Amino acid sequence: MNITVARGLIRLARPHQYLKNLFVLLPLFFGWKLSDPSAVWASIVAFAVFCLAASCVYVFNDLRDAPQDREHPTKKNRPIASGLVSPPLAWGFLAVLAGSALALAPLVPGRAFSLIVLGYLAINAAYSLGVKHMAIVDLMCIALGFVLRIFAGGAASGVTPSHWIVIMTFLLALFLGLAKRRDDLLLAACGSRTRKCLDGYSLEFVSLCMAVMAGVVIVSYILYTLSPDVMAKHGTEQLYLTSLWVVAGILRYMQITFVEQRSGSPTQVLLRDPFIQVCILLWVASCYLILYAFK
């Protein structure tokens, strides 16, 4: 295997998308387990397993979508669509990724985590095989994948995720998914229609849904920080101060979507936008200081 093909396999795995798997670590952080070595180690393994599982999903999806990707202005450069990586090699790579994920999963104590990983793979396989062509259902499927990451992190760290974190993760994932569909609709308007589910969407509908989701996410987070149960659990009434960074981040993402019209990939937005990066860093820092340092 030459270096070019090896680089193609790395691109096929999409390591930049591993940022999404940081959701696996949220139960560890908000469950007061950062000082528990066994919980930290299990969460790190869980993160690694989901990275492998996610790459497995991306390879399978690219194998299925290669003909359509060749008609897309940017996806045509993907390793399989461009011919850099052959389908047989991609199938072999997929088998290695899936085998590695399933081999590592039992290292996390308990059966729950392994079952969640299998559920994640099954849902994403169904998504690639046809669910992604069903408007609204496709977004629900994507959002469910993020929720499963939360439950996987909870199973690894021994923390039962609260209804707050589950609901907010689901709503945020819907918001990001809608932004991506809006970008797809803009491409379709330019003649690059590669998603059948777009027949069930319109710019007006998606834009309205995004506005609703943005408001619901912000209100849900504020209610979370002001919840008596949450304040009692964390022993502080100052968590509401972190709402500033959430509001700023949501508004910036709305600006990127509606003004700059470049919301096709949430991960790429995160990697390239300093404003959102600063908001996330300040949110993490303020949460840490409030929950751990200033007690």
Coordinates of C-alpha atoms in Angstrom, one line a residue:
M1 CA 0.0 0.0 0.0
N2 CA 1.5 3.3 -1.0
I3 CA 1.4 6.5 1.1
T4 CA -1.3 8.1 -1.1
V5 CA -3.7 5.2 -0.6
A6 CA -2.9 5.2 3.2
R7 CA -3.8 8.8 3.4
G8 CA -7.0 8.0 1.5
L9 CA -7.9 5.5 4.1
I10 CA -7.3 8.0 6.9
R11 CA -9.5 10.5 5.1
L12 CA -12.1 7.8 4.7
A13 CA -12.2 7.3 8.4
R14 CA -12.8 11.1 8.9
P15 CA -10.8 11.5 12.2
H16 CA -11.9 15.2 12.3
Q17 CA -15.4 14.0 13.0
Y18 CA -14.2 12.4 16.3
L19 CA -15.0 15.7 18.0
K20 CA -18.6 14.5 18.1
N21 CA -17.6 11.7 20.3
L22 CA -16.6 14.2 23.1
F23 CA -20.3 13.8 24.1
V24 CA -19.3 10.5 25.5
L25 CA -17.3 12.3 28.2
L26 CA -20.1 14.6 29.4
P27 CA -21.5 12.2 32.0
L28 CA -17.9 11.8 33.4
F29 CA -17.6 15.6 33.7
F30 CA -21.0 16.4 35.1
G31 CA -21.2 13.3 37.2
W32 CA -18.3 14.3 39.4
K33 CA -16.1 11.4 38.3
L34 CA -13.0 13.3 37.1
S35 CA -11.1 12.2 40.2
D36 CA -12.1 8.5 39.7
P37 CA -9.3 6.8 37.7
S38 CA -11.3 3.8 36.8
A39 CA -14.2 6.0 35.5
V40 CA -11.8 8.2 33.6
W41 CA -10.1 5.2 32.0
A42 CA -13.4 3.5 31.1
S43 CA -14.6 6.8 29.5
I44 CA -11.4 7.1 27.5
V45 CA -11.9 3.6 26.2
A46 CA -15.5 4.4 25.4
F47 CA -14.4 7.4 23.5
A48 CA -12.0 5.3 21.5
V49 CA -14.6 2.7 20.7
F50 CA -17.0 5.3 19.4
C51 CA -14.3 6.8 17.2
L52 CA -13.7 3.4 15.6
A53 CA -17.5 2.8 15.3
A54 CA -18.0 6.2 13.8
S55 CA -15.3 5.6 11.2
C56 CA -16.9 2.3 10.4
V57 CA -20.2 4.1 9.8
Y58 CA -18.5 6.7 7.5
V59 CA -16.8 4.0 5.4
F60 CA -20.1 2.1 5.0
N61 CA -22.0 5.3 4.1
D62 CA -19.3 6.3 1.5
L63 CA -19.5 2.8 0.0
R64 CA -23.2 3.1 -0.4
D65 CA -23.2 6.7 -1.6
A66 CA -20.2 6.7 -4.0
P67 CA -22.4 7.0 -7.2
Q68 CA -24.3 10.0 -5.7
D69 CA -21.1 11.6 -4.2
R70 CA -19.6 11.7 -7.7
E71 CA -22.3 14.2 -8.6
H72 CA -21.7 16.4 -5.6
P73 CA -19.4 19.5 -5.9
T74 CA -17.3 18.6 -2.9
K75 CA -18.1 15.0 -2.0
K76 CA -16.8 13.9 -5.4
N77 CA -13.3 14.2 -3.9
R78 CA -14.0 11.6 -1.2
P79 CA -11.6 8.6 -1.4
I80 CA -14.1 6.1 -2.8
A81 CA -16.0 8.4 -5.1
S82 CA -12.8 9.7 -6.6
G83 CA -11.4 6.2 -7.1
L84 CA -8.4 6.7 -4.7
V85 CA -9.6 3.8 -2.5
S86 CA -11.2 0.8 -4.2
P87 CA -14.4 -0.7 -2.8
P88 CA -12.7 -4.1 -1.9
L89 CA -10.1 -2.2 0.1
A90 CA -12.7 0.0 1.7
W91 CA -14.7 -3.1 2.8
G92 CA -11.6 -4.6 4.3
F93 CA -10.9 -1.4 6.1
L94 CA -14.5 -1.4 7.4
A95 CA -14.1 -4.9 8.7
V96 CA -10.9 -3.9 10.6
L97 CA -12.6 -0.9 12.2
A98 CA -15.7 -2.8 13.2
G99 CA -13.7 -5.7 14.6
S100 CA -11.5 -3.3 16.6
A101 CA -14.5 -1.5 18.0
L102 CA -16.2 -4.7 19.0
A103 CA -13.0 -6.1 20.5
L104 CA -12.4 -3.0 22.7
A105 CA -16.0 -2.5 23.8
P106 CA -15.8 -5.4 26.4
L107 CA -13.0 -3.5 28.2
V108 CA -15.7 -1.2 29.5
P109 CA -17.3 -2.9 32.5
G110 CA -20.8 -4.1 32.2
R111 CA -22.9 -5.3 29.2
A112 CA -24.7 -2.0 28.7
F113 CA -21.9 -0.3 26.9
S114 CA -21.4 -3.0 24.3
L115 CA -25.2 -3.2 23.7
I116 CA -25.2 0.6 23.2
V117 CA -22.4 0.4 20.7
L118 CA -24.2 -2.4 18.8
G119 CA -27.3 -0.2 18.8
Y120 CA -25.4 2.7 17.5
L121 CA -24.0 0.6 14.6
A122 CA -27.4 -0.8 13.8
I123 CA -29.1 2.6 13.7
N124 CA -26.5 4.1 11.5
A125 CA -26.6 1.0 9.2
A126 CA -30.3 1.6 8.9
Y127 CA -29.7 5.3 8.2
S128 CA -27.2 4.5 5.4
L129 CA -29.5 1.8 3.9
G130 CA -32.5 4.0 3.5
V131 CA -33.6 6.0 6.6
K132 CA -31.6 9.0 5.5
H133 CA -34.0 9.4 2.5
M134 CA -37.0 9.9 4.9
A135 CA -37.4 13.6 5.8
I136 CA -37.6 14.3 9.5
V137 CA -36.9 10.7 10.4
D138 CA -33.3 11.2 9.1
L139 CA -32.8 14.0 11.6
M140 CA -34.3 12.0 14.4
C141 CA -31.9 9.2 13.6
I142 CA -28.9 11.5 13.7
A143 CA -30.0 13.1 17.0
L144 CA -30.5 9.6 18.5
G145 CA -26.9 8.8 17.7
F146 CA -25.8 11.7 19.9
V147 CA -28.1 10.6 22.7
L148 CA -26.6 7.1 22.5
R149 CA -23.2 8.7 23.0
I150 CA -24.4 10.2 26.2
F151 CA -25.8 6.9 27.5
A152 CA -22.6 5.2 26.4
G153 CA -20.6 7.7 28.5
G154 CA -22.9 7.1 31.4
A155 CA -22.5 3.4 31.2
A156 CA -18.7 3.8 31.1
S157 CA -18.4 6.2 33.9
G158 CA -21.1 4.7 36.1
V159 CA -23.2 7.8 36.0
T160 CA -26.9 7.7 35.1
P161 CA -27.4 10.6 32.6
S162 CA -30.0 13.1 33.8
H163 CA -33.1 13.9 31.7
W164 CA -31.7 17.4 31.2
I165 CA -28.5 16.3 29.4
V166 CA -30.4 13.8 27.3
I167 CA -33.0 16.3 26.2
M168 CA -30.5 19.1 25.5
T169 CA -28.2 16.8 23.6
F170 CA -31.2 15.6 21.4
L171 CA -32.3 19.2 20.8
L172 CA -28.8 20.5 20.0
A173 CA -28.3 17.6 17.5
L174 CA -31.6 18.4 15.8
F175 CA -30.5 22.0 15.5
L176 CA -27.2 21.1 13.9
G177 CA -28.9 18.6 11.6
L178 CA -31.3 21.2 10.4
A179 CA -28.5 23.6 9.7
K180 CA -26.8 20.9 7.6
R181 CA -30.1 20.2 5.7
R182 CA -30.4 23.9 5.0
D183 CA -27.0 23.8 3.4
D184 CA -28.0 20.8 1.3
L185 CA -31.1 22.8 0.1
L186 CA -28.9 25.7 -1.0
L187 CA -26.7 23.3 -3.0
A188 CA -29.8 21.7 -4.5
A189 CA -30.9 25.1 -5.6
C190 CA -27.6 25.3 -7.5
G191 CA -28.3 22.0 -9.2
S192 CA -26.5 19.6 -6.8
R193 CA -29.4 17.6 -5.5
T194 CA -27.9 14.4 -3.9
R195 CA -30.4 13.7 -1.1
K196 CA -33.8 12.2 -1.8
C197 CA -35.1 13.4 1.7
L198 CA -34.8 17.0 0.4
D199 CA -38.2 16.6 -1.2
G200 CA -39.6 16.7 2.3
Y201 CA -37.9 20.0 3.2
S202 CA -37.9 23.6 2.1
L203 CA -35.8 26.6 3.1
E204 CA -38.7 28.2 4.8
F205 CA -39.5 25.0 6.8
V206 CA -35.9 24.3 7.8
S207 CA -35.2 27.9 8.7
L208 CA -38.3 28.1 10.9
C209 CA -37.4 24.8 12.6
M210 CA -33.9 26.0 13.2
A211 CA -35.2 29.2 14.9
V212 CA -37.6 27.1 17.1
M213 CA -34.8 24.6 18.0
A214 CA -32.4 27.4 18.8
G215 CA -34.9 29.0 21.2
V216 CA -35.8 25.7 22.8
V217 CA -32.1 24.7 23.3
I218 CA -31.4 28.1 25.0
V219 CA -34.5 28.0 27.2
S220 CA -33.8 24.3 28.1
Y221 CA -30.2 25.1 29.1
I222 CA -31.3 28.1 31.3
L223 CA -34.0 26.0 33.0
Y224 CA -31.4 23.3 33.6
T225 CA -29.0 25.8 35.3
L226 CA -31.9 27.2 37.4
S227 CA -33.4 23.8 38.4
P228 CA -33.5 23.3 42.2
D229 CA -32.5 19.7 41.7
V230 CA -29.5 20.6 39.6
M231 CA -28.4 23.3 42.1
A232 CA -28.8 20.9 45.0
K233 CA -26.9 18.1 43.1
H234 CA -23.9 20.4 42.3
G235 CA -24.0 22.5 45.4
T236 CA -24.0 25.8 43.6
E237 CA -26.4 28.4 42.3
Q238 CA -23.9 29.9 39.9
L239 CA -24.2 27.5 37.0
Y240 CA -26.6 29.9 35.2
L241 CA -23.6 32.1 34.4
T242 CA -22.5 29.6 31.8
S243 CA -25.6 30.4 29.8
L244 CA -23.8 33.4 28.3
W245 CA -21.5 31.2 26.3
V246 CA -24.4 28.9 25.2
V247 CA -26.4 31.9 23.9
A248 CA -23.4 33.4 22.2
G249 CA -22.5 30.1 20.5
I250 CA -26.0 29.5 19.2
L251 CA -26.3 33.0 17.9
R252 CA -22.9 32.7 16.1
Y253 CA -24.0 29.4 14.5
M254 CA -27.2 31.0 13.3
Q255 CA -25.1 33.8 11.8
I256 CA -22.9 31.2 10.0
T257 CA -26.0 29.4 8.7
F258 CA -28.2 32.4 7.6
V259 CA -25.7 35.1 6.9
E260 CA -22.5 33.3 5.7
Q261 CA -24.4 30.2 4.5
R262 CA -21.7 27.7 5.3
S263 CA -23.3 25.3 7.8
G264 CA -22.8 22.1 5.7
S265 CA -20.5 20.4 8.3
P266 CA -20.9 21.2 12.0
T267 CA -17.4 19.7 12.7
Q268 CA -15.7 21.9 10.0
V269 CA -17.5 25.0 11.5
L270 CA -16.1 24.1 14.9
L271 CA -12.6 23.5 13.6
R272 CA -12.5 26.7 11.5
D273 CA -14.5 29.3 13.5
P274 CA -12.6 31.0 16.3
F275 CA -15.7 32.6 17.8
I276 CA -17.4 29.3 18.4
Q277 CA -14.1 27.7 19.6
V278 CA -13.8 30.5 22.2
C279 CA -17.4 30.1 23.3
I280 CA -16.9 26.3 23.9
L281 CA -13.6 26.8 25.7
L282 CA -15.1 29.5 28.0
W283 CA -18.1 27.3 28.6
V284 CA -16.0 24.3 29.6
A285 CA -13.7 26.5 31.7
S286 CA -16.6 28.3 33.5
C287 CA -18.3 24.9 34.2
Y288 CA -15.1 23.5 35.6
L289 CA -14.5 26.5 37.8
I290 CA -18.0 26.5 39.1
L291 CA -18.4 22.8 39.6
Y292 CA -14.9 21.8 40.7
A293 CA -12.7 24.8 41.7
F294 CA -14.9 27.3 43.5
K295 CA -16.6 25.0 45.9

